[in-house]
Amino acid sequence: MDICDLAPAYVRAIAPYQPGKPISELAREMGWEEAGIIKLASNENALGVSPLAQRAIQSVLADLARYPDGNGFELKQALARRYGVEQERIVLGNGSNDVLELSARAFLTPGLEAIYSRHAFAVYPLVVQAIGAKGIEVPAKNFGHDLAAMRRAITPDTRVVFIANPNNPTGTMVRAAELEAFLSGLPKGIVVVLDEAYNEYLPDELKADSFGWLRRFPNLIVTRTFSKVYGLAGLRVGCAFADPGVADLMNRVRQPFNVNSLSLAAAAAALGDHEFVRRSFELNRSGMKQITDGLEKLGIEFIPSFGNFVSFRVGAAEAVFQRLLKMGVIVRPIASYGMPQHLRVTIGLESENARFLGALKQALAA
Ligand SMILES: *Cc1c(COP(=O)(O)O)cnc(C)c1O
């Protein structure tokens, strides 16, 4: 007998998450120097790590023999001040993927259902399936969330609805008023996880008052991450904001020291580095224009994006992806998101964007 057969069928059926190809891996495969490769595949911050976060990390190094603060007091205090939210409402995670999983663990069991959109972030089906709950994928509308259809998909077994806003990999977003109406119109007993990983890339006028909504909707969980605009993807820090009772439940199912000391310190510092966030936002705005103008020039259709990435249609996406790899440019195939004809590119530095566009032109001519 195969020992693996002892694992529940729903665990055996999980399709592993497909991360962006690491620079080190391509360098190894090709026998190249890493310096000649650009990675625009995981929506990381092209500006690197905020200087304030770097300094904070240095200051913690001498203390690594100690366990981290399991309650993350200082980071929670910084988040609470920044967003006007009580600390009791905050849950910290080893990346926001961790808090997404905690929300599933707190509210789902085998037999219950969670709803998410087609082409939505791949972690939702993963965390739902890992619990043995049933994931309901609702067809998208113009690649974005169809909230009306998601509302209709709710059954008596539904407990959680995941919404990525803006969504990855499509870059689409639902307007605040529409979201608010959705929240107001839900039947009782449905938890809504609103994943705002790209919130900081939105112009102010498009940002929803999601923290204000927490008071009106105790069933709302808002998640944020330090992996994108704050430039700390490698450290893994994210957070959730929720009703204090919900936050308490999520804290009970998390590991006691799920966020390490370096991450706690770096995240608190990054949160206060307004200059870095502003530069990141500006770089993204100009880079988005550079890339979408370039795509238009090449006659390539793309999905207008509100994040720090854009998905574009090339037909034979896998072949184009491979050709780009051979030119040292890593982008992201998104066939596993149900988009086999698209590739997703992260907005990089001006020089990286230019190199990507040049390589793409060549790849399409091949
Ligand atoms: C990148 C991303 C995250 C962030 O995940 P972390 O675990 O915080 O790195 C969350 N949600 C979406 C939709 C993302 O694209």
Short mmCIF file of N, CA, C and O and ligand atoms in Angstrom, two decimals, residues 95-97 121 124 164 168 195 197-198 225 227-228 236-237, ligand 1:
data_model
loop_
_atom_site.label_atom_id
_atom_site.label_comp_id
_atom_site.label_asym_id
_atom_site.label_seq_id
_atom_site.Cartn_x
_atom_site.Cartn_y
_atom_site.Cartn_z
N GLY A 95 3.16 36.43 5.40
CA GLY A 95 2.60 36.78 4.10
C GLY A 95 1.09 36.85 4.24
O GLY A 95 0.52 36.30 5.19
N SER A 96 0.42 37.54 3.32
CA SER A 96 -1.04 37.57 3.44
C SER A 96 -1.63 36.22 3.05
O SER A 96 -2.74 35.88 3.44
N ASN A 97 -0.87 35.42 2.33
CA ASN A 97 -1.33 34.04 2.06
C ASN A 97 -1.67 33.33 3.36
O ASN A 97 -2.62 32.55 3.43
N PHE A 121 -7.13 35.04 -7.74
CA PHE A 121 -5.86 34.64 -7.13
C PHE A 121 -5.88 33.15 -6.76
O PHE A 121 -6.82 32.66 -6.14
N TYR A 124 -6.80 31.15 -3.20
CA TYR A 124 -8.14 30.88 -2.64
C TYR A 124 -8.54 29.41 -2.79
O TYR A 124 -8.87 28.76 -1.80
N ALA A 164 -10.65 39.45 -4.68
CA ALA A 164 -9.37 40.14 -4.82
C ALA A 164 -9.64 41.45 -5.52
O ALA A 164 -10.19 41.47 -6.62
N ASN A 168 -5.48 39.69 -9.12
CA ASN A 168 -4.29 39.17 -9.80
C ASN A 168 -4.68 37.79 -10.32
O ASN A 168 -5.23 37.01 -9.54
N ASP A 195 -9.37 40.87 -0.40
CA ASP A 195 -7.91 40.84 -0.53
C ASP A 195 -7.46 42.09 -1.28
O ASP A 195 -7.66 42.22 -2.48
N ALA A 197 -4.30 43.31 -1.78
CA ALA A 197 -2.83 43.25 -1.89
C ALA A 197 -2.25 44.40 -2.73
O ALA A 197 -1.11 44.80 -2.53
N TYR A 198 -3.05 44.91 -3.67
CA TYR A 198 -2.54 45.96 -4.57
C TYR A 198 -3.14 47.32 -4.27
O TYR A 198 -3.04 48.24 -5.08
N THR A 225 -0.87 43.29 2.28
CA THR A 225 0.42 42.60 2.26
C THR A 225 1.58 43.58 2.26
O THR A 225 1.44 44.73 1.84
N SER A 227 4.25 42.47 0.67
CA SER A 227 5.03 41.87 -0.43
C SER A 227 5.07 42.71 -1.69
O SER A 227 5.90 42.49 -2.56
N LYS A 228 4.15 43.66 -1.83
CA LYS A 228 4.06 44.36 -3.10
C LYS A 228 4.65 45.77 -2.97
O LYS A 228 5.85 45.91 -3.07
N ARG A 236 7.99 37.71 3.83
CA ARG A 236 6.69 37.14 4.11
C ARG A 236 5.98 37.83 5.28
O ARG A 236 6.05 37.38 6.42
N VAL A 237 5.33 38.92 5.01
CA VAL A 237 4.47 39.56 6.02
C VAL A 237 3.19 40.06 5.38
O VAL A 237 3.23 40.69 4.34
C1 LIG B 1 0.75 38.91 -4.34
C2 LIG B 1 -0.62 38.72 -3.81
C3 LIG B 1 -0.82 38.55 -2.44
C4 LIG B 1 0.33 38.61 -1.50
O1 LIG B 1 0.67 37.41 -0.98
P1 LIG B 1 1.75 37.40 0.19
O2 LIG B 1 1.53 36.09 0.83
O3 LIG B 1 1.40 38.53 1.10
O4 LIG B 1 3.08 37.57 -0.44
C5 LIG B 1 -2.11 38.41 -1.98
N1 LIG B 1 -3.16 38.46 -2.82
C6 LIG B 1 -3.00 38.66 -4.13
C7 LIG B 1 -4.19 38.76 -4.99
C8 LIG B 1 -1.72 38.77 -4.66
O5 LIG B 1 -1.56 38.92 -5.96
#
